[in-house]
């Protein structure tokens, strides 16, 4: 698991501060507009801010993953509560027993006058429950920095002195005269930037592990609910650990790489597509140096001479083009990488939804962290089956059920699972079965009434 | 709702919850059960009876319980509301001692239903009025049977929503 908590306060429908836990597989379900997507938006806002090619200010509010047009759209508001000018978002990383947290406090400028509408007013970093968190504000003076972080600075000085001695350079006043510090905004975060002229200009920032948080945010794979229309060709993309922008644009290039590698991934992909009864084969075909085409088999099973029976992905049903990014995301993701799937069930036949749960379980068992936002009772039941069949460890799975109170505030009811795949929380308000049973009952009653009347 | 009890449901209810017009009450009962907080009391022989396979008119096998009940049971299990009980078979003789000889065969057949109810919270949902009358007679010799709550089918939904109380009028005897 990578992301173990998301922290929100005053953000959209999260009025009060909440720390929402995550596990290796986290399911987000519940009624429409209850806050499921909003819970993931802090991570996506940070991702799109970090991956912007130029500095968009503290948050890129209009990006490929989350789209706002005004800062106040991100803030909790309710009639009679007055205008809110601030919100905070944060996260906790848990990696190899080490827990690291950051919480960022944003404030809206009333009159931006061309400047970004948001400013970071505080950033709290913590990595050890025994030591006080590092609380940074932009107004922190150099003297205060040197006073508050004297130990860290001493360690830094010692390191620099050691390096200076090694390189036999003079270190006037033990290097201290060449060190300066200030609080700087690095995209969404406030960090302490140090500057030394000992070996020429050298910059450093702490907490040093802040870059680790940035690294994991940038690696998030986001497959949105709206995955766009299939394209005749896709732009050639460089495939690495990070996918900035729309993930679906990388799919053709990822498949092209798997084809070139002639490894297991292509087999896994075709097997997954066949299990989901979508197609027997997918192939990437490079049209030129800039464009890749996706070709797919028309049938579930190969026909005689079917090797040539491939058509452009736009010429088959939406089910395939919409689910391909999901399957590819689950297969391409690495251990300790977060894959966030929004409504993976869209356009999928129930059979395919059930088969998808096996792919999700496989990814989780490879060490990938998966967050699934869903309205599908089949996906939930498929995960419960995977737990009961011991394909998934119940300790790895968490379900958050979202609802809104009469003020519009998000309420989350959560449960872990027993070894039998049952909810450990007896108060879970999950209503998928209630709705389907009530519908079945009403239909059967109405149908038999009609039969009796005729 | 005041109570939360482990209640036994007879096979005739889960089998009857089908699309048959006469059987809508069975579907109603299961839905009401799901919408309250009561637990389903089950035992190994009762479970086996529910999942006994039988041939349908098309010549394919199917479970004794209806598809509707299957979905209902899945959700009950998912919500951890199925509680399994071990049966005390030493009670069989005491129950049968109060049953007329010609009825012992029938009562024996449904013994697991009664034993499960006795092991759980002594509440039964069943349409088997003959069995209820047999137990009433047997209660004269084995008083514990008189504690069984067995409401008439048409009152079960309301009774469940009230918290499945031990109303005197619903007692077996």
Coordinates of C-alpha atoms in Angstrom, one line a residue:
Chain A
X1 CA 0.0 0.0 0.0
X2 CA 1.2 3.5 -0.8
X3 CA -1.5 6.0 0.1
X4 CA -2.9 5.1 3.5
X5 CA -5.0 8.2 4.1
X6 CA -6.5 11.2 2.4
X7 CA -7.2 14.2 4.5
X8 CA -9.9 16.8 3.6
X9 CA -11.5 19.8 5.3
X10 CA -13.7 22.4 3.8
X11 CA -13.2 20.8 0.4
X12 CA -16.4 20.5 -1.6
X13 CA -18.9 18.4 0.4
X14 CA -16.4 17.6 3.2
X15 CA -17.2 20.3 5.6
X16 CA -15.3 19.1 8.7
X17 CA -11.9 17.6 8.8
X18 CA -11.8 14.0 7.9
X19 CA -8.9 11.5 7.6
X20 CA -10.2 8.7 5.3
X21 CA -8.2 5.5 5.4
X22 CA -7.2 3.6 2.3
X23 CA -6.1 0.0 1.9
X24 CA -4.5 -2.0 -1.0
X25 CA -8.0 -2.2 -2.5
X26 CA -10.4 0.6 -1.6
X27 CA -13.9 0.5 -2.9
X28 CA -15.9 3.8 -3.1
X29 CA -19.6 3.3 -3.5
X30 CA -22.9 5.1 -2.6
X31 CA -25.4 7.4 -4.1
X32 CA -24.7 9.9 -6.9
X33 CA -23.2 13.2 -5.9
X34 CA -22.3 12.0 -2.4
X35 CA -18.6 12.8 -2.6
X36 CA -16.9 9.7 -4.0
X37 CA -15.0 11.5 -6.7
X38 CA -14.4 14.5 -4.4
X39 CA -12.5 12.3 -2.1
X40 CA -9.9 11.4 -4.8
X41 CA -9.8 14.9 -6.2
X42 CA -7.1 16.2 -3.8
X43 CA -4.7 13.6 -5.0
X44 CA -5.5 14.3 -8.6
X45 CA -5.2 18.1 -8.2
X46 CA -1.8 17.6 -6.7
X47 CA -0.9 15.2 -9.5
X48 CA -1.9 17.5 -12.3
X49 CA -0.2 20.4 -10.5
X50 CA 3.1 18.6 -10.2
X51 CA 2.9 17.3 -13.8
X52 CA 2.1 20.7 -15.4
X53 CA 5.0 21.7 -17.7
X54 CA 5.0 25.3 -16.2
X55 CA 4.2 26.4 -12.7
X56 CA 0.4 26.8 -12.5
X57 CA 0.5 28.3 -9.0
X58 CA -0.3 26.3 -5.8
X59 CA -3.0 24.2 -7.6
X60 CA -3.8 23.6 -11.2
X61 CA -7.5 23.8 -10.9
X62 CA -8.3 23.1 -14.5
X63 CA -6.4 20.1 -15.7
X64 CA -6.7 16.7 -17.3
X65 CA -8.0 15.0 -14.1
X66 CA -10.0 17.6 -12.3
X67 CA -11.7 20.6 -13.8
X68 CA -12.7 23.7 -11.9
X69 CA -13.0 27.2 -13.3
X70 CA -13.1 29.1 -10.0
X71 CA -11.3 28.4 -6.7
X72 CA -14.5 28.7 -4.7
X73 CA -16.0 25.7 -6.5
X74 CA -13.6 23.6 -4.4
X75 CA -14.8 25.0 -1.1
X76 CA -17.6 23.9 1.1
X77 CA -20.5 26.2 1.1
X78 CA -24.0 26.1 2.5
X79 CA -26.8 28.7 2.9
X80 CA -26.4 30.8 6.0
X81 CA -22.8 29.7 6.7
X82 CA -21.1 32.7 5.1
X83 CA -18.4 32.6 2.5
X84 CA -15.6 30.2 3.0
X85 CA -12.1 31.3 2.0
X86 CA -10.0 28.3 2.8
X87 CA -9.7 24.5 2.7
X88 CA -7.1 22.0 3.4
X89 CA -6.1 18.7 1.7
X90 CA -3.5 16.2 2.6
X91 CA -2.3 12.6 2.4
X92 CA -0.5 9.9 4.3
X93 CA 2.0 7.6 2.6
X94 CA 2.8 4.2 4.2
X95 CA 5.7 2.5 2.6
X96 CA 7.8 -0.3 4.1
X97 CA 6.7 0.6 7.6
X98 CA 7.5 4.3 7.2
X99 CA 4.5 6.7 7.5
X100 CA 4.8 10.2 6.0
X101 CA 2.2 12.8 5.9
X102 CA 1.6 16.2 4.5
X103 CA -1.3 18.6 4.9
X104 CA -1.6 21.7 2.8
X105 CA -3.8 24.7 3.8
X106 CA -5.1 26.8 0.9
X107 CA -6.6 30.2 1.0
X108 CA -8.5 32.0 -1.7
X109 CA -7.5 35.5 -2.6
X110 CA -10.5 37.8 -2.8
X111 CA -9.0 39.8 -5.6
X112 CA -6.4 37.7 -7.4
X113 CA -5.7 40.5 -10.0
X114 CA -4.0 38.2 -12.4
X115 CA -2.2 36.1 -9.6
X116 CA -3.3 32.5 -8.9
X117 CA -6.6 32.6 -7.0
X118 CA -5.2 30.3 -4.3
X119 CA -2.3 30.6 -2.0
X120 CA -0.7 28.1 0.3
X121 CA -0.8 29.5 3.8
X122 CA 0.5 26.5 5.7
X123 CA 2.0 23.2 5.1
X124 CA 2.5 20.5 7.8
X125 CA 4.9 17.7 7.2
X126 CA 5.3 14.8 9.6
X127 CA 7.1 11.4 9.3
X128 CA 7.5 10.2 12.8
X129 CA 4.9 10.1 15.6
X130 CA 7.6 10.8 18.2
X131 CA 8.8 14.0 16.7
X132 CA 6.7 17.2 16.3
X133 CA 5.5 17.9 12.8
X134 CA 7.2 20.5 10.7
X135 CA 4.8 23.4 10.3
X136 CA 5.8 25.8 7.5
X137 CA 4.2 29.2 6.6
X138 CA 5.5 31.6 3.9
X139 CA 6.2 34.3 6.6
X140 CA 8.6 32.1 8.5
X141 CA 11.8 34.2 8.8
X142 CA 15.3 32.9 8.4
X143 CA 16.1 33.4 12.1
X144 CA 12.9 31.4 13.0
X145 CA 13.9 28.7 10.6
X146 CA 17.4 28.5 12.1
X147 CA 15.9 28.4 15.6
X148 CA 13.2 25.8 14.9
X149 CA 15.3 23.6 12.7
X150 CA 18.6 24.0 14.5
X151 CA 19.2 20.2 14.7
X152 CA 18.5 19.6 11.0
X153 CA 20.7 22.6 10.1
X154 CA 23.5 21.3 12.3
X155 CA 23.4 17.9 10.5
X156 CA 23.4 19.7 7.2
X157 CA 26.4 21.9 8.2
X158 CA 28.3 18.8 9.4
X159 CA 27.7 17.1 6.1
X160 CA 28.8 20.2 4.2
X161 CA 31.9 20.6 6.4
X162 CA 32.7 17.0 5.8
X163 CA 32.4 17.4 2.1
X164 CA 34.5 20.5 2.2
X165 CA 37.2 18.8 4.2
X166 CA 37.2 15.9 1.7
X167 CA 37.6 18.3 -1.1
X168 CA 40.3 20.2 0.9
X169 CA 38.5 23.5 0.6
X170 CA 38.6 26.2 3.3
X171 CA 35.4 26.4 5.4
X172 CA 35.3 29.8 6.9
X173 CA 33.2 29.9 10.1
X174 CA 32.5 26.2 9.6
X175 CA 30.5 26.9 6.5
X176 CA 27.7 28.8 8.3
X177 CA 28.3 32.1 6.6
X178 CA 27.6 30.5 3.3
X179 CA 24.2 29.0 4.3
X180 CA 20.9 30.7 3.9
X181 CA 17.3 29.5 4.3
X182 CA 13.8 30.5 3.3
X183 CA 10.4 28.9 3.0
X184 CA 9.5 28.5 -0.7
X185 CA 6.5 27.2 -2.5
X186 CA 7.4 24.2 -4.7
X187 CA 4.2 23.8 -6.7
X188 CA 1.5 22.9 -4.1
X189 CA 4.0 22.4 -1.2
X190 CA 5.9 24.7 1.1
X191 CA 9.4 23.5 1.8
X192 CA 12.5 25.0 3.4
X193 CA 15.0 25.8 0.7
X194 CA 18.6 26.1 1.7
X195 CA 21.3 27.8 -0.3
X196 CA 25.0 27.3 0.0
X197 CA 27.8 28.9 -2.0
X198 CA 30.4 26.7 -0.5
X199 CA 31.0 24.8 -3.7
X200 CA 29.3 27.3 -5.9
X201 CA 25.5 27.7 -5.8
X202 CA 24.0 24.6 -4.2
X203 CA 20.2 24.3 -3.4
X204 CA 18.6 21.8 -1.2
X205 CA 15.2 21.4 0.4
X206 CA 13.8 19.7 3.4
X207 CA 12.0 17.7 4.5
X208 CA 14.1 15.7 2.0
X209 CA 11.3 13.0 1.7
X210 CA 8.9 15.6 0.3
X211 CA 10.2 14.5 -3.1
X212 CA 9.1 11.0 -2.4
X213 CA 5.5 12.2 -1.8
X214 CA 5.7 14.1 -5.1
X215 CA 7.1 11.0 -6.9
X216 CA 4.1 8.8 -5.7
X217 CA 1.6 11.5 -6.6
X218 CA 3.0 11.7 -10.1
X219 CA 2.9 8.0 -10.6
X220 CA -0.9 7.7 -9.9
X221 CA -2.7 6.2 -12.9
X222 CA -6.2 7.7 -13.2
X223 CA -8.7 6.1 -15.5
X224 CA -11.7 8.5 -15.5
X225 CA -15.3 7.6 -15.9
X226 CA -15.5 9.5 -19.1
X227 CA -12.9 7.9 -21.3
X228 CA -13.6 9.7 -24.5
X229 CA -14.6 8.4 -27.9
X230 CA -12.3 5.9 -29.5
X231 CA -9.9 7.3 -32.0
X232 CA -8.8 6.1 -35.4
X233 CA -5.2 6.7 -34.4
X234 CA -3.6 7.7 -31.1
X235 CA -0.5 9.9 -30.7
X236 CA 2.8 8.1 -30.1
X237 CA 3.6 8.5 -26.4
X238 CA 6.7 7.7 -24.4
X239 CA 5.9 5.0 -21.9
X240 CA 7.4 5.1 -18.4
X241 CA 6.4 5.1 -14.8
X242 CA 4.4 8.3 -15.0
X243 CA 1.4 9.1 -17.1
X244 CA 0.6 12.8 -17.2
X245 CA -2.5 13.9 -19.0
X246 CA -5.2 11.5 -20.1
X247 CA -4.2 7.8 -19.5
X248 CA -6.3 6.6 -22.4
X249 CA -3.9 8.4 -24.8
X250 CA -1.1 6.1 -23.6
X251 CA -2.9 2.9 -24.1
X252 CA -1.9 2.3 -27.8
X253 CA 1.7 3.1 -27.1
X254 CA 1.8 0.8 -24.0
X255 CA 0.4 -2.0 -26.2
X256 CA 2.9 -1.3 -28.9
X257 CA 5.7 -1.6 -26.3
X258 CA 4.3 -4.9 -25.0
X259 CA 4.2 -6.2 -28.6
X260 CA 7.8 -5.2 -29.1
X261 CA 8.9 -6.9 -25.9
X262 CA 7.1 -10.1 -26.9
X263 CA 6.7 -10.8 -23.2
X264 CA 3.8 -12.1 -21.0
X265 CA 2.0 -8.8 -20.9
X266 CA 0.5 -9.2 -24.4
X267 CA -0.7 -12.6 -23.5
X268 CA -2.2 -11.4 -20.3
X269 CA -4.0 -8.6 -22.1
X270 CA -5.5 -10.9 -24.7
X271 CA -6.4 -13.4 -22.1
X272 CA -8.2 -10.7 -20.0
X273 CA -10.0 -9.4 -23.1
X274 CA -11.2 -13.0 -23.9
X275 CA -12.2 -13.7 -20.3
X276 CA -14.3 -10.5 -20.4
X277 CA -15.8 -11.7 -23.8
X278 CA -14.7 -8.5 -25.5
X279 CA -12.3 -9.8 -28.2
X280 CA -9.8 -12.5 -28.8
X281 CA -7.0 -10.2 -29.8
X282 CA -5.8 -6.6 -29.8
X283 CA -2.9 -5.3 -31.8
X284 CA -1.1 -2.0 -32.0
X285 CA 0.0 -0.9 -35.5
X286 CA 2.3 2.1 -36.0
X287 CA 1.0 4.1 -38.9
X288 CA 3.8 6.6 -38.9
X289 CA 6.3 8.2 -36.4
X290 CA 3.5 10.2 -34.8
X291 CA 0.5 7.9 -34.8
X292 CA -0.4 4.4 -33.5
X293 CA -3.6 2.5 -34.5
X294 CA -5.4 0.0 -32.3
X295 CA -6.8 -3.0 -34.1
X296 CA -9.0 -5.6 -32.5
X297 CA -10.6 -8.9 -33.4
X298 CA -14.3 -8.7 -34.2
X299 CA -15.1 -11.9 -32.3
X300 CA -14.6 -13.3 -28.9
X301 CA -12.9 -16.4 -30.2
X302 CA -10.5 -16.6 -33.2
X303 CA -12.1 -17.7 -36.4
X304 CA -10.4 -19.8 -39.1
X305 CA -8.1 -17.4 -40.9
X306 CA -9.0 -14.9 -38.2
X307 CA -5.5 -13.5 -37.9
X308 CA -6.4 -11.1 -40.6
X309 CA -9.9 -10.4 -39.2
X310 CA -8.8 -7.3 -37.3
X311 CA -10.6 -4.0 -37.4
X312 CA -9.9 -0.5 -36.1
X313 CA -11.1 -0.1 -32.5
X314 CA -13.6 2.6 -33.6
X315 CA -15.4 -0.1 -35.6
X316 CA -16.4 -2.2 -32.7
X317 CA -18.7 -1.6 -29.7
X318 CA -17.9 0.9 -26.9
X319 CA -17.4 -1.9 -24.4
X320 CA -14.0 -2.7 -25.7
X321 CA -12.7 0.9 -26.2
X322 CA -14.0 1.9 -22.8
X323 CA -12.6 -1.0 -20.9
X324 CA -9.2 -1.3 -22.6
X325 CA -7.7 1.6 -20.6
X326 CA -8.9 -0.1 -17.4
X327 CA -7.4 -3.4 -18.3
X328 CA -4.1 -1.9 -19.5
X329 CA -3.9 0.3 -16.4
X330 CA -4.2 -2.8 -14.1
X331 CA -1.6 -4.7 -16.1
X332 CA 0.9 -1.9 -16.6
X333 CA 0.9 -0.7 -13.0
X334 CA 3.9 -1.5 -10.8
X335 CA 3.9 -2.5 -7.1
X336 CA 3.4 0.6 -4.9
X337 CA 1.6 2.5 -7.6
X338 CA -1.9 3.7 -7.2
X339 CA -4.5 3.0 -9.9
X340 CA -7.7 4.9 -9.6
X341 CA -10.6 3.5 -11.6
X342 CA -13.7 5.6 -11.9
X343 CA -16.8 3.5 -12.8
X344 CA -15.0 0.7 -14.5
X345 CA -18.3 -1.1 -15.1
X346 CA -19.5 1.5 -17.6
X347 CA -20.4 -0.1 -21.0
X348 CA -19.6 -3.6 -19.6
X349 CA -21.9 -6.6 -19.7
X350 CA -22.4 -8.2 -16.3
X351 CA -20.2 -11.1 -17.3
X352 CA -17.3 -8.7 -18.1
X353 CA -17.9 -6.9 -14.8
X354 CA -17.4 -10.1 -12.9
X355 CA -14.3 -11.0 -14.9
X356 CA -12.9 -7.5 -14.2
X357 CA -12.9 -8.3 -10.5
X358 CA -10.4 -11.1 -11.1
X359 CA -8.1 -8.6 -12.8
X360 CA -8.4 -6.2 -9.9
X361 CA -7.6 -8.9 -7.4
X362 CA -4.5 -9.9 -9.5
X363 CA -3.3 -6.3 -9.5
X364 CA -3.8 -6.0 -5.8
X365 CA -1.9 -9.3 -5.2
X366 CA 1.0 -7.9 -7.3
X367 CA 1.3 -5.0 -4.8
X368 CA -0.6 -2.4 -6.8
X369 CA -2.9 -0.2 -4.8
X370 CA -6.3 0.0 -6.5
X371 CA -9.1 2.4 -5.7
X372 CA -12.4 1.6 -7.5
X373 CA -15.3 4.0 -7.6
X374 CA -18.4 2.0 -8.5
X375 CA -22.1 1.7 -8.7
X376 CA -21.9 -2.0 -9.6
X377 CA -23.3 -4.6 -7.2
X378 CA -21.6 -7.2 -9.3
X379 CA -18.1 -5.7 -8.8
X380 CA -18.8 -5.5 -5.0
X381 CA -20.0 -9.0 -5.0
X382 CA -17.2 -10.2 -7.2
X383 CA -14.7 -8.7 -4.7
X384 CA -16.5 -10.4 -1.8
X385 CA -16.3 -13.7 -3.7
X386 CA -12.6 -13.2 -4.3
X387 CA -12.1 -12.8 -0.5
X388 CA -14.2 -15.8 0.3
X389 CA -12.3 -17.9 -2.3
X390 CA -9.0 -16.7 -0.7
X391 CA -7.9 -14.9 -3.9
X392 CA -7.8 -11.7 -1.9
X393 CA -6.7 -11.1 1.7
X394 CA -9.6 -9.6 3.6
X395 CA -7.1 -7.3 5.4
X396 CA -6.3 -5.7 2.1
X397 CA -9.8 -4.5 1.3
X398 CA -11.9 -1.6 2.5
X399 CA -15.3 -0.4 1.5
X400 CA -16.4 3.3 2.0
X401 CA -20.1 3.9 1.5
X402 CA -20.9 7.5 0.7
X403 CA -24.1 9.4 1.5
X404 CA -25.0 13.0 2.1
X405 CA -26.9 14.4 5.1
X406 CA -29.7 17.0 4.7
X407 CA -27.1 19.8 4.8
X408 CA -25.3 18.2 1.8
X409 CA -22.4 17.1 3.9
X410 CA -20.7 13.8 2.9
X411 CA -21.0 11.0 5.4
X412 CA -18.9 7.9 5.0
X413 CA -19.7 4.5 6.5
X414 CA -16.8 2.1 6.2
X415 CA -16.2 -1.6 6.6
X416 CA -13.5 -4.1 6.4
X417 CA -14.3 -7.7 5.4
X418 CA -14.3 -11.0 7.2
X419 CA -12.6 -14.1 5.7
X420 CA -16.0 -15.1 4.3
X421 CA -16.3 -11.8 2.4
X422 CA -19.0 -10.4 4.7
X423 CA -19.0 -6.8 6.0
X424 CA -17.5 -6.5 9.4
X425 CA -19.6 -3.4 10.1
X426 CA -23.2 -4.5 10.7
X427 CA -24.4 -0.9 10.1
X428 CA -23.3 -0.7 6.4
X429 CA -26.0 1.1 4.4
X430 CA -25.2 -0.7 1.2
X431 CA -28.5 -0.8 -0.8
X432 CA -27.6 -2.6 -4.0
X433 CA -29.5 -5.8 -3.1
X434 CA -32.4 -4.0 -1.4
X435 CA -33.0 -2.1 -4.6
X436 CA -32.7 -5.1 -6.9
X437 CA -34.9 -7.3 -4.6
X438 CA -37.5 -4.6 -4.3
X439 CA -37.5 -4.2 -8.1
X440 CA -37.8 -8.0 -8.6
X441 CA -40.6 -8.1 -6.1
X442 CA -42.5 -5.2 -7.6
X443 CA -42.1 -6.6 -11.1
X444 CA -43.2 -10.1 -10.2
X445 CA -46.2 -8.7 -8.3
X446 CA -47.2 -6.4 -11.2
X447 CA -46.7 -9.2 -13.7
X448 CA -48.8 -11.6 -11.8
X449 CA -51.5 -9.0 -11.2
X450 CA -51.6 -8.4 -15.0
X451 CA -51.8 -12.1 -15.6
X452 CA -54.7 -12.4 -13.2
X453 CA -56.6 -9.5 -14.8
X454 CA -56.3 -10.9 -18.2
Chain B
X1 CA -37.6 -1.5 16.2
X2 CA -36.6 -2.7 19.6
X3 CA -35.2 -6.2 19.1
X4 CA -32.8 -8.1 17.0
X5 CA -33.3 -11.8 17.0
X6 CA -32.0 -14.9 15.3
X7 CA -35.0 -16.2 13.5
X8 CA -35.5 -19.5 11.6
X9 CA -37.1 -19.4 8.2
X10 CA -38.7 -22.6 6.9
X11 CA -37.8 -24.0 3.5
X12 CA -41.4 -23.4 2.2
X13 CA -40.8 -19.7 2.5
X14 CA -37.5 -19.5 0.6
X15 CA -38.8 -22.0 -1.9
X16 CA -42.0 -20.2 -2.3
X17 CA -40.5 -16.7 -3.0
X18 CA -41.1 -17.1 -6.7
X19 CA -43.1 -15.2 -9.4
X20 CA -46.2 -17.1 -8.5
X21 CA -49.1 -14.7 -7.7
X22 CA -50.1 -16.5 -4.6
X23 CA -46.6 -16.4 -3.2
X24 CA -46.0 -12.7 -3.1
X25 CA -46.2 -12.8 0.7
X26 CA -43.0 -14.9 0.8
X27 CA -41.1 -12.3 -1.2
X28 CA -42.6 -9.6 1.1
X29 CA -41.4 -11.5 4.2
X30 CA -37.8 -11.8 2.9
X31 CA -37.7 -8.2 1.9
X32 CA -39.0 -7.1 5.3
X33 CA -36.4 -9.4 6.9
X34 CA -33.6 -7.7 5.0
X35 CA -34.9 -4.3 5.8
X36 CA -34.8 -5.0 9.5
X37 CA -31.8 -6.0 11.6
X38 CA -32.8 -9.6 12.4
X39 CA -30.4 -12.5 11.9
X40 CA -31.1 -15.6 10.0
X41 CA -30.7 -18.7 12.2
X42 CA -29.5 -21.7 10.2
X43 CA -28.2 -25.1 10.9
X44 CA -26.4 -27.7 8.8
X45 CA -29.5 -29.9 8.0
X46 CA -31.7 -26.8 7.3
X47 CA -29.0 -25.4 5.0
X48 CA -28.7 -28.7 3.2
X49 CA -32.5 -28.7 2.7
X50 CA -32.4 -25.2 1.2
X51 CA -29.8 -26.3 -1.2
X52 CA -31.2 -29.6 -2.2
X53 CA -31.1 -30.0 -5.9
X54 CA -34.2 -30.9 -7.9
X55 CA -35.1 -31.1 -11.5
X56 CA -37.1 -28.4 -13.0
X57 CA -39.6 -28.9 -15.8
X58 CA -36.9 -28.2 -18.4
X59 CA -35.0 -31.2 -17.0
X60 CA -32.2 -29.1 -15.5
X61 CA -31.4 -29.2 -11.9
X62 CA -31.9 -26.2 -9.7
X63 CA -31.7 -25.5 -6.0
X64 CA -34.8 -25.8 -3.8
X65 CA -34.7 -22.2 -2.9
X66 CA -35.8 -19.7 -5.5
X67 CA -33.5 -17.3 -7.4
X68 CA -35.0 -14.4 -5.5
X69 CA -34.2 -16.1 -2.2
X70 CA -30.7 -16.9 -3.4
X71 CA -30.1 -13.2 -4.0
X72 CA -31.6 -12.4 -0.6
X73 CA -29.5 -15.0 1.2
X74 CA -26.3 -13.7 -0.6
X75 CA -27.0 -10.2 0.9
X76 CA -27.8 -11.6 4.3
X77 CA -24.5 -13.5 4.3
X78 CA -22.7 -10.4 3.0
X79 CA -24.1 -8.4 5.9
X80 CA -23.0 -11.1 8.4
X81 CA -26.5 -11.7 9.3
X82 CA -26.5 -15.5 8.9
X83 CA -25.8 -17.3 12.2
X84 CA -25.2 -21.0 12.2
X85 CA -26.3 -23.1 15.2
X86 CA -25.4 -26.6 16.4
X87 CA -28.5 -28.7 17.2
X88 CA -29.2 -30.5 20.4
X89 CA -30.5 -33.8 19.1
X90 CA -31.1 -35.1 22.6
X91 CA -34.3 -33.0 22.6
X92 CA -35.8 -35.0 19.7
X93 CA -37.1 -37.8 21.9
X94 CA -38.8 -35.3 24.3
X95 CA -40.4 -33.5 21.4
X96 CA -41.7 -36.7 19.8
X97 CA -43.0 -38.0 23.1
X98 CA -45.9 -35.6 22.8
X99 CA -46.7 -36.2 19.2
X100 CA -49.5 -38.7 18.1
X101 CA -47.9 -41.8 16.6
X102 CA -49.3 -41.2 13.1
X103 CA -47.7 -37.8 13.0
X104 CA -44.2 -38.6 14.2
X105 CA -42.9 -39.3 10.7
X106 CA -43.9 -35.8 9.6
X107 CA -42.6 -34.1 12.7
X108 CA -39.3 -36.0 12.4
X109 CA -38.9 -34.7 8.9
X110 CA -39.1 -31.1 10.1
X111 CA -37.2 -31.7 13.3
X112 CA -34.2 -29.6 12.2
X113 CA -36.5 -26.6 11.9
X114 CA -37.7 -26.9 15.5
X115 CA -34.2 -27.7 16.9
X116 CA -32.7 -24.7 15.1
X117 CA -35.3 -22.4 16.5
X118 CA -34.8 -23.8 20.0
X119 CA -31.0 -23.3 19.6
X120 CA -31.5 -19.8 18.4
X121 CA -34.0 -17.2 19.6
X122 CA -37.1 -19.4 19.5
X123 CA -38.7 -17.7 16.6
X124 CA -40.0 -19.4 13.4
X125 CA -41.3 -18.1 10.1
X126 CA -43.1 -20.9 8.4
X127 CA -46.3 -21.7 6.5
X128 CA -46.6 -25.2 7.9
X129 CA -49.7 -24.9 10.1
X130 CA -49.9 -28.7 10.6
X131 CA -46.4 -28.7 12.1
X132 CA -47.4 -25.8 14.4
X133 CA -50.4 -27.7 15.7
X134 CA -48.3 -30.8 16.3
X135 CA -45.9 -28.7 18.4
X136 CA -48.8 -27.3 20.3
X137 CA -49.8 -30.8 21.3
X138 CA -46.2 -31.7 22.1
X139 CA -45.9 -28.6 24.2
X140 CA -48.2 -30.2 26.8
X141 CA -45.4 -32.7 27.6
X142 CA -42.3 -30.5 26.7
X143 CA -43.0 -27.0 27.8
X144 CA -40.0 -25.4 26.1
X145 CA -41.9 -25.8 22.9
X146 CA -44.6 -23.4 24.1
X147 CA -41.9 -20.6 24.1
X148 CA -41.6 -20.8 20.4
X149 CA -43.0 -17.7 18.6
X150 CA -44.6 -18.6 15.3
X151 CA -46.7 -15.8 13.9
X152 CA -49.3 -16.3 11.1
X153 CA -47.7 -15.7 7.8
X154 CA -49.8 -12.6 6.9
X155 CA -48.6 -10.9 10.1
X156 CA -44.9 -11.7 9.8
X157 CA -43.9 -8.5 8.0
X158 CA -45.4 -6.2 10.6
X159 CA -44.1 -8.4 13.4
X160 CA -40.6 -8.2 12.0
X161 CA -40.7 -4.4 11.7
X162 CA -41.9 -4.2 15.3
X163 CA -38.8 -6.1 16.4
X164 CA -40.2 -9.6 16.4
X165 CA -41.5 -9.4 20.0
X166 CA -42.6 -12.4 22.0
X167 CA -46.4 -11.7 21.7
X168 CA -48.6 -14.2 23.6
X169 CA -50.9 -14.6 20.6
X170 CA -48.0 -15.8 18.5
X171 CA -46.7 -18.4 21.0
X172 CA -47.1 -22.0 19.9
X173 CA -49.0 -22.7 23.1

